[in-house]
PDB file of C-alpha atoms in Angstrom:
ATOM      1  CA  MET X   1      60.413 -51.731 -11.735  1.00 71.00           C
ATOM      2  CA  GLN X   2      62.473 -53.303  -8.966  1.00 77.00           C
ATOM      3  CA  ASN X   3      63.600 -49.857  -7.848  1.00 86.00           C
ATOM      4  CA  PHE X   4      59.949 -48.874  -7.489  1.00 87.00           C
ATOM      5  CA  PHE X   5      59.191 -51.840  -5.226  1.00 88.00           C
ATOM      6  CA  LYS X   6      62.387 -51.301  -3.273  1.00 89.00           C
ATOM      7  CA  TRP X   7      61.541 -47.631  -2.776  1.00 90.00           C
ATOM      8  CA  GLY X   8      57.962 -48.511  -1.746  1.00 88.00           C
ATOM      9  CA  PHE X   9      59.094 -51.119   0.750  1.00 88.00           C
ATOM     10  CA  GLU X  10      61.715 -48.814   2.259  1.00 89.00           C
ATOM     11  CA  THR X  11      59.272 -45.928   2.449  1.00 89.00           C
ATOM     12  CA  PHE X  12      56.247 -47.728   3.867  1.00 90.00           C
ATOM     13  CA  PHE X  13      57.853 -50.576   5.802  1.00 90.00           C
ATOM     14  CA  GLY X  14      61.398 -49.290   6.396  1.00 89.00           C
ATOM     15  CA  SER X  15      61.008 -49.044  10.171  1.00 92.00           C
ATOM     16  CA  VAL X  16      58.592 -50.197  12.835  1.00 93.00           C
ATOM     17  CA  PHE X  17      57.032 -46.731  13.021  1.00 94.00           C
ATOM     18  CA  ASN X  18      56.545 -46.559   9.233  1.00 93.00           C
ATOM     19  CA  THR X  19      54.976 -50.025   9.258  1.00 94.00           C
ATOM     20  CA  ILE X  20      52.503 -49.052  11.991  1.00 95.00           C
ATOM     21  CA  ILE X  21      51.578 -45.805  10.223  1.00 95.00           C
ATOM     22  CA  THR X  22      51.161 -47.648   6.895  1.00 94.00           C
ATOM     23  CA  LEU X  23      48.915 -50.327   8.369  1.00 95.00           C
ATOM     24  CA  LEU X  24      46.794 -47.786  10.271  1.00 96.00           C
ATOM     25  CA  SER X  25      46.450 -45.701   7.113  1.00 96.00           C
ATOM     26  CA  LEU X  26      45.388 -48.751   5.107  1.00 95.00           C
ATOM     27  CA  ILE X  27      42.756 -49.614   7.722  1.00 97.00           C
ATOM     28  CA  ILE X  28      41.387 -46.048   7.682  1.00 97.00           C
ATOM     29  CA  VAL X  29      41.330 -45.901   3.864  1.00 96.00           C
ATOM     30  CA  PHE X  30      39.608 -49.299   3.705  1.00 96.00           C
ATOM     31  CA  PHE X  31      37.017 -48.118   6.245  1.00 95.00           C
ATOM     32  CA  PHE X  32      36.238 -44.961   4.239  1.00 93.00           C
ATOM     33  CA  ILE X  33      36.035 -46.796   0.913  1.00 93.00           C
ATOM     34  CA  ASN X  34      33.819 -49.462   2.456  1.00 92.00           C
ATOM     35  CA  SER X  35      31.556 -46.800   3.994  1.00 91.00           C
ATOM     36  CA  ILE X  36      31.252 -44.833   0.757  1.00 87.00           C
ATOM     37  CA  LEU X  37      30.509 -47.926  -1.327  1.00 86.00           C
ATOM     38  CA  GLY X  38      27.984 -49.088   1.274  1.00 87.00           C
ATOM     39  CA  PHE X  39      26.269 -45.709   1.222  1.00 84.00           C
ATOM     40  CA  ILE X  40      26.085 -45.625  -2.562  1.00 80.00           C
ATOM     41  CA  SER X  41      24.848 -49.179  -2.941  1.00 83.00           C
ATOM     42  CA  THR X  42      22.229 -49.127  -0.153  1.00 84.00           C
ATOM     43  CA  SER X  43      20.889 -45.580  -0.502  1.00 77.00           C
ATOM     44  CA  GLU X  44      17.285 -44.930  -1.385  1.00 81.00           C
ATOM     45  CA  TRP X  45      17.827 -43.118  -4.683  1.00 76.00           C
ATOM     46  CA  LYS X  46      14.101 -42.727  -5.322  1.00 81.00           C
ATOM     47  CA  VAL X  47      14.048 -39.905  -2.749  1.00 83.00           C
ATOM     48  CA  VAL X  48      16.725 -38.053  -4.703  1.00 76.00           C
ATOM     49  CA  GLU X  49      14.851 -38.561  -7.953  1.00 75.00           C
ATOM     50  CA  VAL X  50      11.582 -37.287  -6.506  1.00 79.00           C
ATOM     51  CA  ASN X  51      13.131 -34.260  -4.771  1.00 82.00           C
ATOM     52  CA  ARG X  52      15.587 -33.270  -7.501  1.00 78.00           C
ATOM     53  CA  ARG X  53      13.527 -30.229  -8.520  1.00 77.00           C
ATOM     54  CA  LEU X  54      13.245 -29.162  -4.873  1.00 82.00           C
ATOM     55  CA  LEU X  55      17.017 -29.449  -4.510  1.00 77.00           C
ATOM     56  CA  LEU X  56      17.662 -27.381  -7.627  1.00 75.00           C
ATOM     57  CA  ILE X  57      15.159 -24.524  -7.362  1.00 77.00           C
ATOM     58  CA  GLY X  58      13.549 -24.892  -3.961  1.00 80.00           C
ATOM     59  CA  ARG X  59       9.860 -24.210  -3.433  1.00 84.00           C
ATOM     60  CA  MET X  60       9.515 -21.998  -6.515  1.00 81.00           C
ATOM     61  CA  PRO X  61       6.041 -22.451  -8.021  1.00 85.00           C
ATOM     62  CA  PRO X  62       6.120 -24.310 -11.351  1.00 79.00           C
ATOM     63  CA  GLU X  63       4.585 -21.370 -13.213  1.00 85.00           C
ATOM     64  CA  HIS X  64       7.488 -19.116 -12.082  1.00 83.00           C
ATOM     65  CA  GLU X  65      10.240 -21.622 -12.776  1.00 76.00           C
ATOM     66  CA  TYR X  66      11.380 -19.636 -15.829  1.00 78.00           C
ATOM     67  CA  ARG X  67      12.738 -16.951 -13.466  1.00 81.00           C
ATOM     68  CA  VAL X  68      15.393 -19.271 -12.064  1.00 76.00           C
ATOM     69  CA  TRP X  69      17.202 -20.097 -15.298  1.00 74.00           C
ATOM     70  CA  PRO X  70      18.415 -16.577 -16.243  1.00 81.00           C
ATOM     71  CA  ILE X  71      19.864 -16.222 -12.747  1.00 79.00           C
ATOM     72  CA  LEU X  72      21.702 -19.514 -13.181  1.00 73.00           C
ATOM     73  CA  TRP X  73      22.962 -18.484 -16.624  1.00 76.00           C
ATOM     74  CA  VAL X  74      24.206 -15.090 -15.432  1.00 83.00           C
ATOM     75  CA  ALA X  75      25.897 -16.608 -12.372  1.00 80.00           C
ATOM     76  CA  SER X  76      27.583 -19.250 -14.538  1.00 75.00           C
ATOM     77  CA  TYR X  77      28.723 -16.608 -17.013  1.00 80.00           C
ATOM     78  CA  LEU X  78      30.171 -14.409 -14.251  1.00 84.00           C
ATOM     79  CA  ILE X  79      32.026 -17.341 -12.722  1.00 77.00           C
ATOM     80  CA  MET X  80      33.469 -18.437 -16.045  1.00 76.00           C
ATOM     81  CA  ALA X  81      34.322 -14.850 -17.074  1.00 80.00           C
ATOM     82  CA  SER X  82      36.179 -14.230 -13.817  1.00 83.00           C
ATOM     83  CA  ILE X  83      38.440 -17.265 -14.108  1.00 79.00           C
ATOM     84  CA  LYS X  84      41.250 -15.142 -15.522  1.00 74.00           C
ATOM     85  CA  THR X  85      41.162 -12.860 -12.474  1.00 81.00           C
ATOM     86  CA  TRP X  86      41.813 -15.864 -10.237  1.00 76.00           C
ATOM     87  CA  GLY X  87      45.195 -16.197 -11.879  1.00 78.00           C
ATOM     88  CA  SER X  88      46.340 -18.066 -14.921  1.00 81.00           C
ATOM     89  CA  PRO X  89      44.449 -21.353 -14.702  1.00 80.00           C
ATOM     90  CA  SER X  90      46.159 -24.491 -15.913  1.00 83.00           C
ATOM     91  CA  TYR X  91      44.475 -27.056 -18.111  1.00 85.00           C
ATOM     92  CA  LYS X  92      44.030 -29.184 -15.000  1.00 87.00           C
ATOM     93  CA  ASP X  93      42.109 -26.364 -13.277  1.00 83.00           C
ATOM     94  CA  LEU X  94      39.915 -25.806 -16.321  1.00 80.00           C
ATOM     95  CA  LEU X  95      39.257 -29.539 -16.583  1.00 84.00           C
ATOM     96  CA  PHE X  96      38.267 -29.612 -12.904  1.00 84.00           C
ATOM     97  CA  ILE X  97      35.831 -26.708 -13.382  1.00 79.00           C
ATOM     98  CA  ALA X  98      34.359 -28.283 -16.519  1.00 78.00           C
ATOM     99  CA  LEU X  99      33.984 -31.615 -14.716  1.00 81.00           C
ATOM    100  CA  GLY X 100      32.186 -29.900 -11.834  1.00 78.00           C
ATOM    101  CA  ILE X 101      29.750 -28.171 -14.172  1.00 74.00           C
ATOM    102  CA  THR X 102      29.174 -31.436 -16.043  1.00 75.00           C
ATOM    103  CA  ILE X 103      28.463 -33.325 -12.817  1.00 72.00           C
ATOM    104  CA  VAL X 104      25.873 -30.743 -11.758  1.00 71.00           C
ATOM    105  CA  CYS X 105      24.226 -30.907 -15.188  1.00 70.00           C
ATOM    106  CA  VAL X 106      24.130 -34.717 -15.126  1.00 70.00           C
ATOM    107  CA  ILE X 107      22.598 -34.813 -11.658  1.00 67.00           C
ATOM    108  CA  PHE X 108      19.848 -32.331 -12.452  1.00 66.00           C
ATOM    109  CA  THR X 109      19.013 -33.263 -16.029  1.00 66.00           C
ATOM    110  CA  THR X 110      18.972 -37.065 -16.092  1.00 63.00           C
ATOM    111  CA  SER X 111      16.553 -39.515 -14.591  1.00 61.00           C
ATOM    112  CA  SER X 112      18.887 -42.504 -14.504  1.00 60.00           C
ATOM    113  CA  THR X 113      19.817 -43.731 -11.039  1.00 59.00           C
ATOM    114  CA  TYR X 114      22.909 -45.411 -12.456  1.00 60.00           C
ATOM    115  CA  LEU X 115      24.247 -42.049 -13.619  1.00 61.00           C
ATOM    116  CA  TRP X 116      23.789 -40.653 -10.104  1.00 59.00           C
ATOM    117  CA  VAL X 117      25.757 -43.545  -8.651  1.00 61.00           C
ATOM    118  CA  LEU X 118      28.482 -43.109 -11.270  1.00 63.00           C
ATOM    119  CA  THR X 119      28.580 -39.374 -10.596  1.00 61.00           C
ATOM    120  CA  SER X 120      28.821 -40.032  -6.858  1.00 59.00           C
ATOM    121  CA  LEU X 121      31.801 -42.273  -7.473  1.00 61.00           C
ATOM    122  CA  LEU X 122      33.482 -39.559  -9.534  1.00 60.00           C
ATOM    123  CA  ILE X 123      33.028 -37.014  -6.755  1.00 56.00           C
TER     124      ILE X 123
END
């Protein structure tokens, strides 16, 4: 454990230049995290909830909504069937794809604002 701290100190604070770069990077990371958390906590999620259908299928009339789902199913099937042609995916790649599909499903099929916030944090 001491070697880890020694390595970290030498890497991030070993010289004046490394110290300046480390502190600037910490300030930038803190700014981005603060901005993202501020956006998530102060956003008006009711707008997302109301316009979720518009985001998913656009201005398709409700009586023709059934036409959208086969297109989505075929597109999903073609994407998943073509994974092997992209190369030999690792378990990490497959997990990433599955997580992406799950996030889309959670956003468009749930009505809980807390799940949207949690999903935003995962992204």
